[in-house]
PDB file of C-alpha atoms in Angstrom:
ATOM      1  CA  ASP A 831      -1.511  -1.280 -17.276  1.00 70.00           C
ATOM      2  CA  GLN A 832      -1.581   1.272 -14.511  1.00 80.00           C
ATOM      3  CA  GLN A 833      -5.078   1.287 -13.144  1.00 92.00           C
ATOM      4  CA  VAL A 834      -4.311   3.955 -10.465  1.00 94.00           C
ATOM      5  CA  LYS A 835      -2.127   6.759 -11.507  1.00 95.00           C
ATOM      6  CA  GLN A 836      -0.549   9.615  -9.680  1.00 95.00           C
ATOM      7  CA  ASN A 837       0.846  11.672 -12.420  1.00 91.00           C
ATOM      8  CA  SER A 838       2.865  14.104 -10.265  1.00 94.00           C
ATOM      9  CA  PRO A 839       5.909  12.408  -8.763  1.00 93.00           C
ATOM     10  CA  SER A 840       6.477  15.369  -6.415  1.00 96.00           C
ATOM     11  CA  LEU A 841       4.940  18.427  -4.964  1.00 97.00           C
ATOM     12  CA  SER A 842       6.531  21.253  -3.078  1.00 98.00           C
ATOM     13  CA  VAL A 843       4.356  23.556  -0.774  1.00 98.00           C
ATOM     14  CA  GLN A 844       4.910  26.327   1.713  1.00 98.00           C
ATOM     15  CA  GLU A 845       3.954  25.700   5.291  1.00 97.00           C
ATOM     16  CA  GLY A 846       0.522  26.984   5.974  1.00 97.00           C
ATOM     17  CA  ARG A 847      -0.634  26.707   2.326  1.00 97.00           C
ATOM     18  CA  ILE A 848      -2.845  24.024   0.783  1.00 98.00           C
ATOM     19  CA  SER A 849      -1.455  20.823  -0.645  1.00 98.00           C
ATOM     20  CA  ILE A 850      -3.407  19.098  -3.351  1.00 98.00           C
ATOM     21  CA  LEU A 851      -2.381  15.546  -4.404  1.00 98.00           C
ATOM     22  CA  ASN A 852      -4.211  13.971  -7.314  1.00 98.00           C
ATOM     23  CA  CYS A 853      -4.985  10.511  -8.440  1.00 97.00           C
ATOM     24  CA  ASP A 854      -6.681   9.151 -11.447  1.00 97.00           C
ATOM     25  CA  TYR A 855      -8.163   5.694 -11.954  1.00 97.00           C
ATOM     26  CA  THR A 856      -9.363   3.671 -14.989  1.00 96.00           C
ATOM     27  CA  ASN A 857     -11.149   0.674 -13.515  1.00 92.00           C
ATOM     28  CA  SER A 858     -14.846   1.510 -13.221  1.00 91.00           C
ATOM     29  CA  MET A 859     -15.202  -1.501 -10.697  1.00 89.00           C
ATOM     30  CA  PHE A 860     -13.247   0.506  -8.117  1.00 91.00           C
ATOM     31  CA  ASP A 861     -15.653   1.814  -5.505  1.00 88.00           C
ATOM     32  CA  TYR A 862     -13.593   2.458  -2.487  1.00 90.00           C
ATOM     33  CA  PHE A 863     -10.502   4.712  -2.238  1.00 93.00           C
ATOM     34  CA  LEU A 864      -7.788   5.298   0.251  1.00 92.00           C
ATOM     35  CA  TRP A 865      -4.801   7.453   1.017  1.00 95.00           C
ATOM     36  CA  TYR A 866      -1.848   6.413   2.615  1.00 94.00           C
ATOM     37  CA  LYS A 867       1.192   8.337   3.899  1.00 96.00           C
ATOM     38  CA  LYS A 868       4.637   6.692   3.877  1.00 93.00           C
ATOM     39  CA  TYR A 869       8.000   7.741   5.528  1.00 91.00           C
ATOM     40  CA  PRO A 870      11.196   6.389   4.171  1.00 85.00           C
ATOM     41  CA  ALA A 871      12.028   2.769   5.237  1.00 79.00           C
ATOM     42  CA  GLU A 872       8.548   2.558   6.990  1.00 86.00           C
ATOM     43  CA  GLY A 873       5.230   0.939   6.022  1.00 89.00           C
ATOM     44  CA  PRO A 874       2.547   3.120   4.837  1.00 92.00           C
ATOM     45  CA  THR A 875      -0.057   4.387   7.300  1.00 91.00           C
ATOM     46  CA  PHE A 876      -3.740   4.861   6.571  1.00 90.00           C
ATOM     47  CA  LEU A 877      -4.838   8.444   6.193  1.00 94.00           C
ATOM     48  CA  ILE A 878      -8.287   8.771   4.907  1.00 93.00           C
ATOM     49  CA  SER A 879     -10.768   6.863   2.733  1.00 91.00           C
ATOM     50  CA  ILE A 880     -13.918   7.578   0.731  1.00 92.00           C
ATOM     51  CA  SER A 881     -16.498   5.331  -0.797  1.00 89.00           C
ATOM     52  CA  SER A 882     -18.120   5.759  -4.115  1.00 90.00           C
ATOM     53  CA  ILE A 883     -21.445   6.839  -2.555  1.00 90.00           C
ATOM     54  CA  LYS A 884     -19.746  10.057  -1.322  1.00 91.00           C
ATOM     55  CA  ASP A 885     -17.983  12.759  -3.056  1.00 94.00           C
ATOM     56  CA  LYS A 886     -16.245  14.314  -0.081  1.00 96.00           C
ATOM     57  CA  ASN A 887     -14.799  13.062   3.205  1.00 95.00           C
ATOM     58  CA  GLU A 888     -13.097  15.203   5.836  1.00 96.00           C
ATOM     59  CA  ASP A 889     -10.740  14.406   8.808  1.00 94.00           C
ATOM     60  CA  GLY A 890      -9.283  17.294  10.440  1.00 96.00           C
ATOM     61  CA  ARG A 891      -6.749  18.921   8.119  1.00 97.00           C
ATOM     62  CA  PHE A 892      -7.300  16.235   5.313  1.00 97.00           C
ATOM     63  CA  THR A 893     -10.122  16.201   2.874  1.00 98.00           C
ATOM     64  CA  VAL A 894     -10.646  13.689  -0.041  1.00 97.00           C
ATOM     65  CA  PHE A 895     -12.760  14.517  -2.972  1.00 97.00           C
ATOM     66  CA  LEU A 896     -14.095  12.041  -5.514  1.00 97.00           C
ATOM     67  CA  ASN A 897     -15.227  12.885  -8.941  1.00 96.00           C
ATOM     68  CA  LYS A 898     -16.639   9.538 -10.200  1.00 94.00           C
ATOM     69  CA  SER A 899     -17.471  10.798 -13.718  1.00 95.00           C
ATOM     70  CA  ALA A 900     -13.967  11.948 -14.197  1.00 96.00           C
ATOM     71  CA  LYS A 901     -12.566   8.990 -12.257  1.00 96.00           C
ATOM     72  CA  HIS A 902     -10.491  11.382 -10.330  1.00 97.00           C
ATOM     73  CA  LEU A 903      -9.842  11.881  -6.617  1.00 97.00           C
ATOM     74  CA  SER A 904      -7.805  14.387  -4.799  1.00 98.00           C
ATOM     75  CA  LEU A 905      -6.366  14.820  -1.243  1.00 98.00           C
ATOM     76  CA  HIS A 906      -6.284  18.354   0.304  1.00 98.00           C
ATOM     77  CA  ILE A 907      -4.210  19.192   3.194  1.00 98.00           C
ATOM     78  CA  VAL A 908      -4.969  22.361   4.897  1.00 97.00           C
ATOM     79  CA  PRO A 909      -2.932  23.955   6.337  1.00 98.00           C
ATOM     80  CA  SER A 910       0.163  22.007   5.303  1.00 98.00           C
ATOM     81  CA  GLN A 911       2.891  21.435   7.955  1.00 97.00           C
ATOM     82  CA  PRO A 912       6.526  20.308   7.653  1.00 97.00           C
ATOM     83  CA  GLY A 913       5.536  17.046   9.326  1.00 96.00           C
ATOM     84  CA  ASP A 914       3.286  16.234   6.396  1.00 97.00           C
ATOM     85  CA  SER A 915       6.436  15.787   4.171  1.00 97.00           C
ATOM     86  CA  ALA A 916       6.184  12.145   3.032  1.00 96.00           C
ATOM     87  CA  VAL A 917       5.193   9.972   0.078  1.00 95.00           C
ATOM     88  CA  TYR A 918       1.338   9.832  -0.458  1.00 97.00           C
ATOM     89  CA  PHE A 919      -0.153   6.917  -2.095  1.00 95.00           C
ATOM     90  CA  CYS A 920      -3.587   6.677  -3.399  1.00 95.00           C
ATOM     91  CA  ALA A 921      -5.146   3.220  -3.505  1.00 93.00           C
ATOM     92  CA  ALA A 922      -8.442   1.777  -4.786  1.00 92.00           C
ATOM     93  CA  THR A 923     -10.463  -1.434  -4.538  1.00 87.00           C
ATOM     94  CA  PRO A 924     -13.723  -2.943  -5.497  1.00 83.00           C
ATOM     95  CA  ILE A 925     -15.393  -3.302  -2.001  1.00 69.00           C
ATOM     96  CA  LEU A 926     -16.398  -6.883  -2.477  1.00 56.00           C
ATOM     97  CA  TYR A 927     -12.810  -8.040  -3.738  1.00 58.00           C
ATOM     98  CA  GLY A 928     -10.625  -6.424  -1.139  1.00 64.00           C
ATOM     99  CA  LYS A 929      -7.483  -6.192  -3.054  1.00 76.00           C
ATOM    100  CA  LEU A 930      -5.780  -2.756  -3.029  1.00 86.00           C
ATOM    101  CA  THR A 931      -4.222  -1.356  -6.245  1.00 89.00           C
ATOM    102  CA  PHE A 932      -1.952   1.496  -5.498  1.00 92.00           C
ATOM    103  CA  GLY A 933      -0.709   4.456  -7.444  1.00 93.00           C
ATOM    104  CA  GLN A 934       2.993   5.407  -7.987  1.00 92.00           C
ATOM    105  CA  GLY A 935       2.943   7.801  -5.131  1.00 94.00           C
ATOM    106  CA  THR A 936       3.687  11.487  -4.867  1.00 96.00           C
ATOM    107  CA  ILE A 937       6.470  12.865  -2.724  1.00 95.00           C
ATOM    108  CA  LEU A 938       5.198  15.890  -0.749  1.00 97.00           C
ATOM    109  CA  THR A 939       7.668  18.459   0.683  1.00 97.00           C
ATOM    110  CA  VAL A 940       6.360  21.077   2.950  1.00 98.00           C
ATOM    111  CA  HIS A 941       8.924  23.938   3.452  1.00 96.00           C
ATOM    112  CA  PRO A 942       8.930  25.904   6.724  1.00 93.00           C
TER     113      PRO A 942
ATOM    114  CA  ASP B 499       0.352  -3.931  21.688  1.00 66.00           C
ATOM    115  CA  GLY B 500      -1.381  -5.324  18.536  1.00 72.00           C
ATOM    116  CA  GLY B 501       0.428  -4.958  15.217  1.00 91.00           C
ATOM    117  CA  ILE B 502       1.998  -6.352  12.244  1.00 94.00           C
ATOM    118  CA  THR B 503       5.737  -7.290  12.392  1.00 94.00           C
ATOM    119  CA  GLN B 504       8.129  -7.915   9.520  1.00 95.00           C
ATOM    120  CA  SER B 505      11.513  -9.153  10.000  1.00 90.00           C
ATOM    121  CA  PRO B 506      14.345  -8.539   9.392  1.00 90.00           C
ATOM    122  CA  LYS B 507      14.302  -5.001   8.496  1.00 91.00           C
ATOM    123  CA  TYR B 508      17.401  -5.332   6.243  1.00 93.00           C
ATOM    124  CA  LEU B 509      18.384  -8.401   4.456  1.00 93.00           C
ATOM    125  CA  PHE B 510      21.312  -9.153   2.135  1.00 93.00           C
ATOM    126  CA  ARG B 511      21.571 -12.339   0.059  1.00 91.00           C
ATOM    127  CA  LYS B 512      23.690 -13.567  -2.758  1.00 91.00           C
ATOM    128  CA  GLU B 513      22.317 -13.959  -6.201  1.00 89.00           C
ATOM    129  CA  GLY B 514      20.730 -17.445  -6.756  1.00 88.00           C
ATOM    130  CA  GLN B 515      19.735 -17.997  -3.157  1.00 91.00           C
ATOM    131  CA  ASN B 516      16.347 -18.390  -1.967  1.00 94.00           C
ATOM    132  CA  VAL B 517      15.327 -16.145   0.971  1.00 94.00           C
ATOM    133  CA  THR B 518      12.232 -16.014   3.256  1.00 95.00           C
ATOM    134  CA  LEU B 519      10.787 -12.775   4.451  1.00 96.00           C
ATOM    135  CA  SER B 520       8.754 -13.131   7.813  1.00 96.00           C
ATOM    136  CA  CYS B 521       5.391 -11.483   8.525  1.00 97.00           C
ATOM    137  CA  GLU B 522       3.453 -12.006  11.761  1.00 97.00           C
ATOM    138  CA  GLN B 523       0.314 -10.097  12.960  1.00 96.00           C
ATOM    139  CA  ASN B 524      -1.546 -10.419  16.293  1.00 95.00           C
ATOM    140  CA  LEU B 525      -4.525  -8.337  15.103  1.00 92.00           C
ATOM    141  CA  ASN B 526      -6.669 -11.373  14.345  1.00 91.00           C
ATOM    142  CA  HIS B 527      -6.966 -10.354  10.761  1.00 90.00           C
ATOM    143  CA  ASP B 528      -8.257 -12.851   8.270  1.00 89.00           C
ATOM    144  CA  ALA B 529      -6.600 -11.373   5.255  1.00 89.00           C
ATOM    145  CA  MET B 530      -2.815 -10.723   4.708  1.00 92.00           C
ATOM    146  CA  TYR B 531      -0.961  -9.267   1.762  1.00 93.00           C
ATOM    147  CA  TRP B 532       2.572  -8.896   0.288  1.00 96.00           C
ATOM    148  CA  TYR B 533       3.496  -5.810  -1.704  1.00 95.00           C
ATOM    149  CA  ARG B 534       6.662  -4.841  -3.295  1.00 95.00           C
ATOM    150  CA  GLN B 535       7.811  -1.183  -3.693  1.00 91.00           C
ATOM    151  CA  ASP B 536      10.096   0.065  -6.278  1.00 88.00           C
ATOM    152  CA  PRO B 537      10.884   3.710  -7.153  1.00 79.00           C
ATOM    153  CA  GLY B 538       8.308   5.334  -9.421  1.00 74.00           C
ATOM    154  CA  GLN B 539       6.027   2.244  -9.380  1.00 77.00           C
ATOM    155  CA  GLY B 540       4.211   2.486  -6.153  1.00 82.00           C
ATOM    156  CA  LEU B 541       3.101  -0.721  -4.450  1.00 90.00           C
ATOM    157  CA  ARG B 542       2.542  -3.849  -6.403  1.00 92.00           C
ATOM    158  CA  LEU B 543       0.670  -6.813  -5.039  1.00 92.00           C
ATOM    159  CA  ILE B 544       2.604  -9.984  -4.920  1.00 96.00           C
ATOM    160  CA  TYR B 545       0.369 -12.539  -3.141  1.00 95.00           C
ATOM    161  CA  TYR B 546      -2.549 -12.336  -0.858  1.00 92.00           C
ATOM    162  CA  SER B 547      -4.505 -14.593   1.440  1.00 92.00           C
ATOM    163  CA  GLN B 548      -7.921 -14.103   2.673  1.00 88.00           C
ATOM    164  CA  ILE B 549      -8.017 -17.188   4.932  1.00 89.00           C
ATOM    165  CA  VAL B 550      -5.724 -19.894   6.382  1.00 93.00           C
ATOM    166  CA  ASN B 551      -4.471 -22.377   3.903  1.00 94.00           C
ATOM    167  CA  ASP B 552      -5.592 -20.303   0.984  1.00 93.00           C
ATOM    168  CA  PHE B 553      -3.788 -17.690  -1.166  1.00 94.00           C
ATOM    169  CA  GLN B 554      -3.947 -16.133  -4.483  1.00 92.00           C
ATOM    170  CA  LYS B 555      -1.437 -14.538  -6.901  1.00 94.00           C
ATOM    171  CA  GLY B 556      -1.237 -10.855  -7.236  1.00 91.00           C
ATOM    172  CA  ASP B 557       0.021  -8.762 -10.148  1.00 89.00           C
ATOM    173  CA  ILE B 558       3.645  -9.847  -9.869  1.00 94.00           C
ATOM    174  CA  ALA B 559       3.795 -13.358  -8.340  1.00 96.00           C
ATOM    175  CA  GLU B 560       6.317 -14.823 -10.641  1.00 96.00           C
ATOM    176  CA  GLY B 561       9.512 -15.847  -8.694  1.00 96.00           C
ATOM    177  CA  TYR B 562       7.770 -15.691  -5.327  1.00 97.00           C
ATOM    178  CA  SER B 563       6.063 -18.154  -3.108  1.00 97.00           C
ATOM    179  CA  VAL B 564       3.961 -17.932   0.092  1.00 98.00           C
ATOM    180  CA  SER B 565       2.308 -20.144   2.759  1.00 97.00           C
ATOM    181  CA  ARG B 566      -0.545 -19.517   5.104  1.00 97.00           C
ATOM    182  CA  GLU B 567      -0.478 -22.326   7.644  1.00 97.00           C
ATOM    183  CA  LYS B 568      -1.446 -20.069  10.497  1.00 96.00           C
ATOM    184  CA  LYS B 569      -3.783 -17.079  10.681  1.00 96.00           C
ATOM    185  CA  GLU B 570      -0.924 -15.047  12.321  1.00 97.00           C
ATOM    186  CA  SER B 571       1.743 -15.679   9.695  1.00 97.00           C
ATOM    187  CA  PHE B 572       2.205 -15.051   5.958  1.00 98.00           C
ATOM    188  CA  PRO B 573       5.857 -15.710   5.110  1.00 98.00           C
ATOM    189  CA  LEU B 574       7.147 -14.718   1.515  1.00 97.00           C
ATOM    190  CA  THR B 575       9.931 -16.658  -0.134  1.00 97.00           C
ATOM    191  CA  VAL B 576      11.775 -14.823  -2.796  1.00 96.00           C
ATOM    192  CA  THR B 577      13.139 -17.534  -5.110  1.00 94.00           C
ATOM    193  CA  SER B 578      16.172 -17.570  -7.476  1.00 89.00           C
ATOM    194  CA  ALA B 579      13.673 -17.255 -10.344  1.00 88.00           C
ATOM    195  CA  GLN B 580      12.747 -13.861  -9.442  1.00 90.00           C
ATOM    196  CA  LYS B 581      14.760 -11.746 -11.834  1.00 89.00           C
ATOM    197  CA  ASN B 582      15.050  -8.496  -9.920  1.00 91.00           C
ATOM    198  CA  PRO B 583      14.481  -9.300  -6.218  1.00 93.00           C
ATOM    199  CA  THR B 584      16.206  -6.164  -4.808  1.00 94.00           C
ATOM    200  CA  ALA B 585      13.342  -4.013  -3.412  1.00 94.00           C
ATOM    201  CA  PHE B 586      11.452  -2.896  -0.370  1.00 94.00           C
ATOM    202  CA  TYR B 587       8.855  -5.552   0.674  1.00 96.00           C
ATOM    203  CA  LEU B 588       5.680  -4.629   2.649  1.00 95.00           C
ATOM    204  CA  CYS B 589       3.265  -7.031   4.355  1.00 96.00           C
ATOM    205  CA  ALA B 590      -0.213  -5.870   5.333  1.00 93.00           C
ATOM    206  CA  SER B 591      -3.277  -7.342   6.873  1.00 91.00           C
ATOM    207  CA  SER B 592      -6.974  -6.482   7.172  1.00 87.00           C
ATOM    208  CA  ILE B 593      -9.928  -7.782   9.123  1.00 81.00           C
ATOM    209  CA  THR B 594     -11.443  -9.501   6.169  1.00 72.00           C
ATOM    210  CA  GLY B 595     -10.753  -9.510   2.529  1.00 62.00           C
ATOM    211  CA  ARG B 596     -13.345  -6.714   2.199  1.00 63.00           C
ATOM    212  CA  ILE B 597     -11.021  -3.676   2.465  1.00 58.00           C
ATOM    213  CA  GLY B 598     -14.017  -1.482   1.990  1.00 58.00           C
ATOM    214  CA  ASP B 599     -14.908  -2.257   5.616  1.00 59.00           C
ATOM    215  CA  THR B 600     -11.574  -1.115   7.050  1.00 62.00           C
ATOM    216  CA  GLU B 601      -8.159  -0.122   5.861  1.00 76.00           C
ATOM    217  CA  ALA B 602      -5.072  -2.431   5.617  1.00 83.00           C
ATOM    218  CA  PHE B 603      -2.447  -2.179   8.308  1.00 88.00           C
ATOM    219  CA  PHE B 604       1.234  -2.398   7.003  1.00 92.00           C
ATOM    220  CA  GLY B 605       4.350  -3.625   8.670  1.00 94.00           C
ATOM    221  CA  GLN B 606       7.587  -1.522   8.659  1.00 93.00           C
ATOM    222  CA  GLY B 607       8.979  -3.326   5.680  1.00 94.00           C
ATOM    223  CA  THR B 608      11.993  -5.361   4.671  1.00 95.00           C
ATOM    224  CA  ARG B 609      14.607  -3.983   2.466  1.00 94.00           C
ATOM    225  CA  LEU B 610      16.107  -6.948   0.510  1.00 94.00           C
ATOM    226  CA  THR B 611      19.217  -6.339  -1.345  1.00 94.00           C
ATOM    227  CA  VAL B 612      20.610  -9.250  -3.573  1.00 90.00           C
ATOM    228  CA  VAL B 613      24.316  -8.916  -4.393  1.00 87.00           C
TER     229      VAL B 613
END
């Protein structure tokens, strides 16, 4: 049972355009959401997070949107850069539990 | 520099042998985690520990064992009972078990290949 789903295995975007990565979840106990970026043969690095009391969080070129009623979150990267090419994982956790559940990941390729 | 270190980066073992993956952190984090990454399946939790001398099974604990004798160390043993051990293994840590307070920091990973 996949509680966190990233239904797009890959996304290709032109440099300078917007990248939108999507994530859906099924567990209503999740109330904290994170995005990680991962390069091949390396560990994931934290990118941005959002708690369920918010619907938007921005950090530079990265913005995460949360739609609790739809159990959906998205990561927007504007403008996209070739260095953003990586695998992006969304993750979720109930705050008081502390165990991250990850999605399958989306491979983002930004073309120059 | 503070961080979380996994070793070795690449590991080859013969089928039927147990193998132990090392994970050390000097971040003074209470909680530590082991994840496994397989293509198309994201990161799946194997075991986690929120405090020394205590650990819990994650979603795919069968065929694995861990220990947490020291705060800094959380080694993972892949036993011969693990049916498909070839994978990329990631260790992570966080300040407390409450990841809502802060994000988890990951090591560089260990690529285990069983031949």
